[in-house]
Short mmCIF file of C-alpha atoms in Angstrom, two decimals:
data_model
loop_
_atom_site.label_atom_id
_atom_site.label_comp_id
_atom_site.label_asym_id
_atom_site.label_seq_id
_atom_site.Cartn_x
_atom_site.Cartn_y
_atom_site.Cartn_z
CA MET A 1 147.84 152.58 101.65
CA GLY A 2 147.00 148.90 102.22
CA ALA A 3 144.34 149.08 99.61
CA GLU A 4 147.66 150.86 97.19
CA ALA A 5 150.00 147.25 98.28
CA ASP A 6 147.78 144.66 97.94
CA ALA A 7 146.89 146.63 94.40
CA ILE A 8 150.35 146.49 93.65
CA ALA A 9 150.69 143.06 95.37
CA ILE A 10 147.57 142.08 93.12
CA VAL A 11 150.18 143.08 89.23
CA LYS A 12 153.37 142.48 90.72
CA GLY A 13 151.38 138.49 90.92
CA LEU A 14 150.90 138.41 86.91
CA GLY A 15 154.62 138.71 86.21
CA PHE A 16 155.26 143.07 86.19
CA THR A 17 158.01 144.47 87.82
CA ASP A 18 157.51 147.22 90.64
CA PHE A 19 158.33 150.08 88.62
CA ALA A 20 155.75 148.57 86.33
CA ALA A 21 152.80 147.61 88.09
CA PRO A 22 152.26 151.20 89.00
CA LEU A 23 151.95 152.68 85.36
CA TRP A 24 149.85 149.22 84.57
CA MET A 25 147.18 150.35 87.28
CA LEU A 26 147.19 153.93 85.58
CA GLY A 27 146.80 152.60 82.56
CA PHE A 28 143.52 150.80 83.35
CA ALA A 29 142.71 154.30 85.25
CA LEU A 30 143.62 156.20 82.32
CA ALA A 31 141.35 153.45 80.19
CA GLN A 32 138.06 153.81 81.19
CA GLY A 33 138.31 157.09 81.17
CA LEU A 34 138.96 157.34 77.66
CA LEU A 35 136.19 154.36 77.11
CA ILE A 36 133.15 156.57 78.84
CA GLY A 37 135.13 159.75 76.89
CA LEU A 38 134.58 158.57 73.57
CA GLU A 39 131.29 157.95 73.42
CA ARG A 40 130.85 161.21 75.24
CA GLY A 41 132.90 163.34 72.80
CA TRP A 42 131.23 161.22 69.80
CA THR A 43 127.75 162.71 71.44
CA ALA A 44 128.79 165.98 71.34
CA ARG A 45 131.01 165.79 67.94
CA GLU A 46 128.60 167.87 65.97
CA ASP A 47 128.05 170.98 69.04
CA SER A 48 130.15 174.02 67.81
CA PRO A 49 133.68 175.14 68.63
CA GLY A 50 133.28 176.35 72.43
CA THR A 51 130.37 174.50 73.37
CA ARG A 52 131.57 170.68 74.33
CA VAL A 53 132.73 171.01 77.34
CA ALA A 54 133.84 167.93 77.52
CA GLY A 55 134.91 165.23 75.77
CA LEU A 56 138.01 162.13 75.32
CA ARG A 57 141.07 163.71 76.18
CA THR A 58 139.17 165.07 79.32
CA PHE A 59 137.20 162.20 80.21
CA GLY A 60 140.38 160.13 80.23
CA ILE A 61 143.04 163.47 82.55
CA ILE A 62 139.81 162.99 85.06
CA GLY A 63 140.50 158.65 85.05
CA LEU A 64 143.82 159.79 85.36
CA SER A 65 143.85 161.93 87.94
CA GLY A 66 141.72 159.37 90.28
CA GLY A 67 144.41 156.80 89.80
CA VAL A 68 147.07 158.62 90.96
CA ALA A 69 145.18 159.93 93.95
CA GLY A 70 144.34 155.80 94.20
CA LEU A 71 148.14 155.44 94.40
CA LEU A 72 149.20 158.85 97.28
CA PRO A 73 148.92 158.50 101.02
CA VAL A 74 144.88 158.43 101.87
CA LEU A 75 145.37 161.99 103.83
CA THR A 76 146.66 162.89 100.38
CA GLY A 77 144.69 161.24 97.54
CA ALA A 78 141.36 162.65 99.81
CA MET A 79 142.64 166.01 99.21
CA MET A 80 143.11 165.20 95.27
CA MET A 81 140.04 163.63 95.09
CA ALA A 82 137.63 166.78 96.31
CA ALA A 83 139.44 169.34 95.00
CA VAL A 84 138.78 167.12 91.40
CA SER A 85 135.15 166.95 92.02
CA ALA A 86 134.76 170.68 93.03
CA LEU A 87 135.98 171.36 90.04
CA LEU A 88 133.89 169.56 88.29
CA ILE A 89 131.07 170.50 90.20
CA ALA A 90 132.62 174.24 89.77
CA GLY A 91 132.27 173.55 85.68
CA TYR A 92 129.03 171.79 86.00
CA ILE A 93 127.34 175.97 87.75
CA ARG A 94 129.68 177.33 85.55
CA GLN A 95 127.44 175.53 82.85
CA SER A 96 124.19 176.32 83.71
CA ALA A 97 124.01 179.86 82.78
CA ASN A 98 123.85 178.80 78.90
CA PRO A 99 120.47 176.19 80.12
CA ALA A 100 120.60 174.93 76.38
CA THR A 101 124.24 173.66 76.25
CA LEU A 102 123.22 172.48 80.06
CA SER A 103 124.43 168.49 81.29
CA ALA A 104 124.53 167.17 84.81
CA THR A 105 124.46 163.51 82.71
CA SER A 106 128.00 164.75 82.04
CA MET A 107 129.19 165.82 85.31
CA ALA A 108 127.27 162.93 86.78
CA VAL A 109 129.85 160.93 84.38
CA GLY A 110 132.79 163.25 85.09
CA LEU A 111 132.88 161.98 89.03
CA LEU A 112 132.22 158.55 88.26
CA VAL A 113 134.84 158.23 86.08
CA LEU A 114 137.51 159.95 88.99
CA MET A 115 136.22 157.00 90.79
CA LEU A 116 136.49 154.44 89.13
CA GLY A 117 140.58 155.41 88.55
CA MET A 118 140.76 154.79 92.04
CA MET A 119 139.56 151.84 91.86
CA ALA A 120 141.62 151.27 88.94
CA THR A 121 144.88 151.83 91.15
CA THR A 122 143.18 150.01 94.94
CA GLY A 123 143.10 146.24 93.72
CA HIS A 124 139.71 146.91 91.75
CA GLY A 125 141.25 147.38 88.13
CA GLN A 126 138.60 144.48 85.96
CA ALA A 127 135.87 146.26 87.48
CA ALA A 128 136.45 149.22 87.22
CA LEU A 129 136.87 148.48 83.34
CA GLY A 130 133.99 146.30 83.34
CA ALA A 131 132.02 149.12 85.06
CA SER A 132 133.32 151.98 82.54
CA ALA A 133 131.74 149.07 79.52
CA VAL A 134 128.19 149.18 81.09
CA VAL A 135 128.79 152.76 81.38
CA THR A 136 129.03 153.85 78.05
CA LEU A 137 126.44 150.71 77.17
CA ILE A 138 124.42 153.52 79.14
CA LEU A 139 125.35 156.60 77.62
CA SER A 140 124.73 155.36 74.21
CA MET A 141 121.37 154.01 74.47
CA ARG A 142 120.34 157.32 75.18
CA LYS A 143 117.81 157.46 72.15
CA ASN A 144 116.61 155.05 73.09
CA LEU A 145 115.73 155.10 76.31
CA HIS A 146 114.63 158.27 76.17
CA GLY A 147 111.77 156.53 73.70
CA TRP A 148 110.89 153.53 75.54
CA LEU A 149 110.14 156.46 78.48
CA ARG A 150 107.57 158.43 76.21
CA GLY A 151 105.90 155.30 75.35
CA MET A 152 105.72 154.44 78.53
CA ASN A 153 102.15 154.50 80.54
CA GLU A 154 101.38 154.98 83.98
CA PRO A 155 100.03 151.79 84.11
CA GLU A 156 103.24 150.62 83.25
CA MET A 157 105.02 152.73 85.75
CA ARG A 158 103.41 151.45 88.98
CA SER A 159 103.83 148.02 87.84
CA ALA A 160 107.68 148.01 87.05
CA ALA A 161 107.14 149.65 90.74
CA ARG A 162 105.46 146.77 91.80
CA PHE A 163 108.20 144.53 90.45
CA ALA A 164 110.21 145.93 92.60
CA LEU A 165 108.45 145.70 95.54
CA ILE A 166 107.68 142.20 94.87
CA SER A 167 111.84 140.98 93.79
CA LEU A 168 113.57 142.99 95.98
CA VAL A 169 112.08 143.42 98.90
CA ILE A 170 109.73 141.31 100.11
CA LEU A 171 111.69 137.73 98.69
CA PRO A 172 114.79 138.26 100.03
CA LEU A 173 112.11 139.21 103.42
CA LEU A 174 110.43 135.86 103.38
CA PRO A 175 111.97 132.56 105.68
CA ASP A 176 113.87 130.50 103.65
CA ARG A 177 112.85 126.73 105.54
CA ALA A 178 109.28 124.32 104.84
CA MET A 179 106.07 125.14 106.82
CA GLY A 180 102.74 123.74 107.37
CA PRO A 181 100.79 121.30 106.78
CA PHE A 182 102.65 117.82 104.98
CA ASP A 183 105.25 120.88 105.18
CA ALA A 184 104.82 121.99 101.77
CA TRP A 185 105.03 125.83 101.88
CA ASN A 186 107.97 127.72 101.87
CA PRO A 187 107.18 131.37 101.75
CA HIS A 188 110.27 132.27 100.21
CA GLN A 189 110.54 129.78 97.30
CA LEU A 190 106.61 130.14 96.90
CA TRP A 191 107.17 133.60 96.46
CA LEU A 192 110.51 133.25 93.78
CA VAL A 193 107.68 131.22 91.28
CA VAL A 194 105.56 134.49 91.82
CA VAL A 195 108.62 136.67 90.75
CA ILE A 196 109.35 134.63 87.92
CA VAL A 197 105.87 134.11 86.53
CA CYS A 198 105.02 137.64 86.79
CA GLY A 199 108.43 138.88 85.23
CA LEU A 200 108.29 136.44 82.14
CA SER A 201 104.70 137.79 81.84
CA PHE A 202 104.56 141.38 82.44
CA ALA A 203 108.39 141.40 80.30
CA GLY A 204 105.76 139.87 77.21
CA TYR A 205 103.06 142.53 78.14
CA VAL A 206 104.94 144.92 77.17
CA ALA A 207 105.94 144.52 74.30
CA GLY A 208 103.19 143.25 73.17
CA ARG A 209 101.73 146.55 73.56
CA ARG A 210 105.19 148.08 72.23
CA VAL A 211 105.48 146.36 69.18
CA GLY A 212 102.17 143.87 68.40
CA ALA A 213 100.16 147.25 67.42
CA GLU A 214 102.35 148.33 65.82
CA ARG A 215 103.94 145.42 63.84
CA GLY A 216 100.81 143.51 63.12
CA LEU A 217 99.02 140.30 64.15
CA LEU A 218 101.59 137.97 64.07
CA ALA A 219 103.78 140.08 66.92
CA THR A 220 101.11 141.16 68.81
CA ALA A 221 100.50 136.42 69.10
CA LEU A 222 103.71 136.04 69.87
CA PHE A 223 104.82 138.70 72.49
CA GLY A 224 100.61 138.23 73.72
CA ALA A 225 101.17 134.46 74.05
CA MET A 226 104.16 135.11 76.97
CA VAL A 227 101.30 136.38 78.77
CA SER A 228 97.79 134.22 77.67
CA SER A 229 97.78 132.41 74.33
CA THR A 230 94.25 131.60 75.60
CA ALA A 231 93.41 135.06 75.58
CA VAL A 232 95.66 135.37 71.89
CA THR A 233 93.39 132.28 70.99
CA ALA A 234 89.78 133.27 72.33
CA ASN A 235 90.82 136.70 70.76
CA TYR A 236 92.10 135.55 67.02
CA ALA A 237 88.59 133.74 67.37
CA ARG A 238 86.70 136.26 67.78
CA ARG A 239 88.05 137.83 64.77
CA LEU A 240 87.21 134.68 62.23
CA ARG A 241 84.17 134.87 63.84
CA SER A 242 83.91 138.64 62.35
CA GLY A 243 85.77 139.10 59.91
CA ASP A 244 88.56 141.80 61.36
CA GLY A 245 91.12 140.51 60.20
CA PRO A 246 92.83 138.25 57.41
CA PRO A 247 91.81 134.38 57.74
CA ASP A 248 95.09 133.46 57.19
CA ILE A 249 97.10 135.20 59.53
CA LEU A 250 94.73 134.96 62.32
CA THR A 251 94.76 131.39 61.76
CA ALA A 252 98.58 131.17 61.93
CA GLY A 253 98.95 133.91 64.66
CA ILE A 254 96.79 131.40 66.96
CA ALA A 255 98.99 128.47 66.00
CA LEU A 256 102.00 130.86 66.35
CA ALA A 257 100.81 131.44 70.41
CA SER A 258 100.11 127.85 70.81
CA ALA A 259 104.30 127.67 70.47
CA VAL A 260 104.84 130.27 72.08
CA MET A 261 103.11 128.56 75.08
CA PHE A 262 105.27 125.40 74.49
CA ALA A 263 107.78 127.29 74.52
CA ARG A 264 107.40 129.10 77.58
CA VAL A 265 106.44 125.24 79.19
CA LEU A 266 109.52 124.42 78.35
CA VAL A 267 111.03 127.43 80.04
CA LEU A 268 109.30 127.86 83.39
CA THR A 269 110.13 124.04 83.80
CA GLY A 270 113.76 124.50 83.39
CA LEU A 271 113.92 127.37 86.64
CA LEU A 272 111.67 125.50 88.77
CA ALA A 273 111.17 121.70 87.67
CA PRO A 274 114.26 120.87 85.76
CA PHE A 275 114.76 117.72 86.77
CA ALA A 276 111.50 116.54 85.15
CA LEU A 277 112.87 119.32 81.31
CA PRO A 278 115.08 116.13 79.90
CA MET A 279 111.65 113.99 79.37
CA LEU A 280 109.31 117.09 79.18
CA ALA A 281 111.57 118.36 76.37
CA LYS A 282 111.79 114.94 74.35
CA LEU A 283 107.67 115.72 74.22
CA MET A 284 107.13 119.60 73.49
CA VAL A 285 109.25 119.96 70.86
CA PRO A 286 107.65 117.93 68.52
CA ALA A 287 104.31 119.99 69.31
CA LEU A 288 106.53 123.44 69.27
CA LEU A 289 107.88 122.40 65.78
CA THR A 290 104.53 121.53 64.58
CA ALA A 291 103.01 124.21 65.47
CA THR A 292 106.05 126.89 64.43
CA VAL A 293 106.05 124.97 60.60
CA LEU A 294 102.10 125.36 60.02
CA ALA A 295 102.44 128.89 61.19
CA LEU A 296 104.97 129.82 58.53
CA ILE A 297 103.00 127.63 55.94
CA ALA A 298 99.75 129.81 56.38
CA THR A 299 101.65 132.78 55.95
CA ARG A 300 103.58 132.00 53.26
CA GLY A 301 102.99 134.41 49.99
CA ARG A 302 100.59 136.31 52.29
CA VAL A 303 101.56 140.24 53.49
CA MET A 304 101.69 140.77 56.97
CA PRO A 305 99.17 143.96 57.56
CA SER A 306 99.96 146.16 60.61
CA GLY A 307 98.27 147.81 62.73
CA MET A 308 95.46 146.24 63.39
CA GLY A 309 95.33 146.28 67.22
CA ALA A 310 96.71 144.66 70.58
CA VAL A 311 94.89 141.79 72.20
CA GLU A 312 93.37 143.19 75.15
CA LEU A 313 95.33 141.73 78.15
CA GLY A 314 94.82 142.13 81.69
CA ASN A 315 98.11 143.18 83.36
CA PRO A 316 100.05 140.31 84.80
CA LEU A 317 101.01 142.47 87.89
CA GLU A 318 98.29 143.68 89.63
CA ILE A 319 98.73 142.76 93.20
CA LYS A 320 95.46 140.67 93.41
CA ALA A 321 97.26 138.68 90.48
CA ALA A 322 99.88 137.47 91.96
CA LEU A 323 98.90 137.26 95.61
CA GLY A 324 96.40 134.41 93.73
CA LEU A 325 99.36 133.20 92.12
CA ALA A 326 100.48 132.48 94.93
CA LEU A 327 98.20 131.57 96.71
CA LEU A 328 96.62 128.62 94.34
CA VAL A 329 100.27 127.50 94.83
CA ALA A 330 100.52 126.67 97.96
CA VAL A 331 96.58 125.24 97.88
CA LEU A 332 98.30 123.37 94.96
CA GLY A 333 100.91 122.27 96.93
CA VAL A 334 99.05 120.51 100.11
CA ILE A 335 96.94 118.99 97.74
CA SER A 336 99.92 117.62 95.93
CA HIS A 337 101.78 115.61 99.46
CA TRP A 338 98.29 114.84 100.52
CA ALA A 339 97.36 113.44 96.90
CA MET A 340 101.22 111.76 96.74
CA GLN A 341 100.16 109.61 99.73
CA ALA A 342 97.02 109.22 99.50
CA PHE A 343 96.78 107.73 96.19
CA GLY A 344 100.09 108.01 94.80
CA HIS A 345 101.87 108.88 91.21
CA ILE A 346 98.02 108.70 89.76
CA GLY A 347 96.39 111.13 92.01
CA VAL A 348 98.85 113.62 91.48
CA ALA A 349 99.08 113.20 87.84
CA GLY A 350 95.30 113.85 87.99
CA LEU A 351 95.54 116.89 90.20
CA LEU A 352 98.26 117.93 87.35
CA ALA A 353 96.13 117.68 84.41
CA LEU A 354 92.80 119.39 85.82
CA THR A 355 94.97 122.27 86.91
CA GLY A 356 96.74 122.26 84.02
CA LEU A 357 93.37 122.76 81.93
CA ALA A 358 93.12 126.33 83.86
CA ASP A 359 96.48 127.46 84.88
CA VAL A 360 99.57 125.50 83.36
CA ASP A 361 101.85 127.30 84.82
CA ALA A 362 100.12 126.19 88.12
CA ALA A 363 100.79 122.88 87.39
CA ILE A 364 104.42 122.97 86.51
CA VAL A 365 104.92 125.34 89.98
CA THR A 366 103.60 122.49 91.73
CA MET A 367 105.82 120.09 89.90
CA GLY A 368 108.43 122.15 91.00
CA ASN A 369 107.42 121.82 94.61
CA ILE A 370 107.77 117.83 95.10
CA ALA A 371 110.88 116.83 96.81
CA PRO A 372 113.52 115.64 94.44
CA GLY A 373 114.09 112.16 94.35
CA THR A 374 110.01 111.61 95.15
CA LEU A 375 108.85 110.69 91.53
CA ASP A 376 111.30 110.05 88.88
CA PRO A 377 112.25 111.74 86.09
CA ASP A 378 110.96 110.41 82.45
CA LEU A 379 107.74 110.19 84.88
CA ALA A 380 107.95 113.63 86.12
CA GLY A 381 107.99 114.59 82.17
CA PHE A 382 105.05 112.75 81.00
CA MET A 383 103.23 114.11 83.99
CA LEU A 384 103.49 117.20 83.57
CA ALA A 385 102.89 116.78 79.44
CA LEU A 386 99.18 116.04 80.57
CA PRO A 387 98.23 118.81 81.42
CA VAL A 388 99.19 120.70 78.38
CA LEU A 389 98.53 118.57 76.22
CA LEU A 390 95.00 119.30 77.23
CA ASN A 391 95.21 122.73 77.82
CA SER A 392 95.98 123.05 74.23
CA LEU A 393 92.96 120.62 73.66
CA PHE A 394 90.78 123.45 75.32
CA LYS A 395 92.32 126.37 73.69
CA ALA A 396 91.30 124.54 70.39
CA ALA A 397 87.85 123.84 71.97
CA ILE A 398 87.81 127.64 72.66
CA ALA A 399 88.80 128.34 68.41
CA ILE A 400 86.11 126.48 67.57
CA ALA A 401 83.83 127.44 69.79
CA PHE A 402 84.18 131.23 69.24
CA ALA A 403 84.22 130.67 65.39
CA PRO A 404 82.33 127.82 64.52
CA GLY A 405 82.06 126.43 61.18
CA ARG A 406 84.95 126.54 58.96
CA PRO A 407 87.03 128.63 60.41
CA GLY A 408 86.93 127.93 63.88
CA ARG A 409 88.25 124.44 62.32
CA GLN A 410 91.01 125.26 60.89
CA ALA A 411 92.06 127.70 63.57
CA ALA A 412 92.32 124.64 65.38
CA LEU A 413 93.90 122.79 63.36
CA PRO A 414 97.63 123.11 64.22
CA ILE A 415 96.70 123.02 67.25
CA LEU A 416 95.30 119.73 66.72
CA ALA A 417 98.22 119.07 64.71
CA SER A 418 100.85 120.19 67.44
CA VAL A 419 98.89 117.62 69.89
CA ALA A 420 98.56 114.54 68.35
CA VAL A 421 102.48 114.48 66.91
CA SER A 422 103.09 115.25 70.94
CA ALA A 423 101.08 111.93 71.76
CA ILE A 424 102.53 110.31 69.45
CA VAL A 425 105.67 111.16 70.82
CA MET A 426 104.31 110.19 74.38
CA VAL A 427 102.67 106.96 73.55
CA ALA A 428 106.09 105.41 71.45
CA LEU A 429 108.32 106.46 74.45
CA TRP A 430 106.35 105.54 77.30
CA ARG A 431 106.25 101.95 75.74
CA TYR A 432 110.21 102.16 74.59
#
């Protein structure tokens, strides 16, 4: 009776009388059942009479039954819950005689509605309603989820399992304290960086595989750049050289990949080094807008070809890649602390610039590992902008090298224009 008394006290605190409080809680229990029953009934709306097992009314009654059980004495309520559960399981067993209409989902959801009904009358009404909304959403996405699963290949499944391992198992086990040379290593924070970067890259990898090849070159560039804008630039430059695709669309794809890289830098900085974000945004947003506008200009009036094939990208959740990123960040963490002590801000800026030529993410992570207050936030923004712009110049050089002549120069133009705009803003703000 303790949970019941607490729940009634909560509802009474909202201004309801002793008589009305249990009725409101039963209303919550009924509402969550009706919500889920609405979806179940709609899904089975075209089934022939006699084959529909449970719908709006049935799930509403199940939810209300759970609510009543929650208001009864503990032993009586437990007996009622067991009886209703037994009825649901018996109905499923009876339904198994007709495999065509067998639905384990309805039986499982029925049991869940029963338990949510009890939650609603034992002090967790809002949680029960929230959970029912989530369940309804999941049930309504049946076709989408099945289509997604059918398109999932074995490497993606393994990668999803790896991501669960590194984020839900390894991360909580790592100590959250400074250690190592200069106290530069915090294992928990170091691995959290790996989780964030790999998760963002893997999302782009999956989206690129699913959408890119079907929607065309620009979609491939958009999602592929979330994994590696350098790989997209190199691939599209090769296509420019071989004539594999419309030159204007390929050039727009390179510009779009550059814009995505600028946006990705801002997102990662906001997550890992937020103190540097305000100034960095002032420097990167003009570059992002320039690249986006030039991509739109290049595609104006053009027909977007589809089925051109996706960019070959390495799976960002390969264990070697994740460990390599962690090792690189750990080494850079020690070097950055040493450079700060030996050479001051100039040493850190030089380290970030060299790092950014190969991996902008590592430069951002290195900045995030610097103790707050060590660097002026505006200076930190300038120092992060330098490796980003150098990395962009490196990609422009790739475009020119992989597509010699006029095509390569045209492909590099949006990147160079973005760098120039950002550099002008940088000089203006530095003088100010």
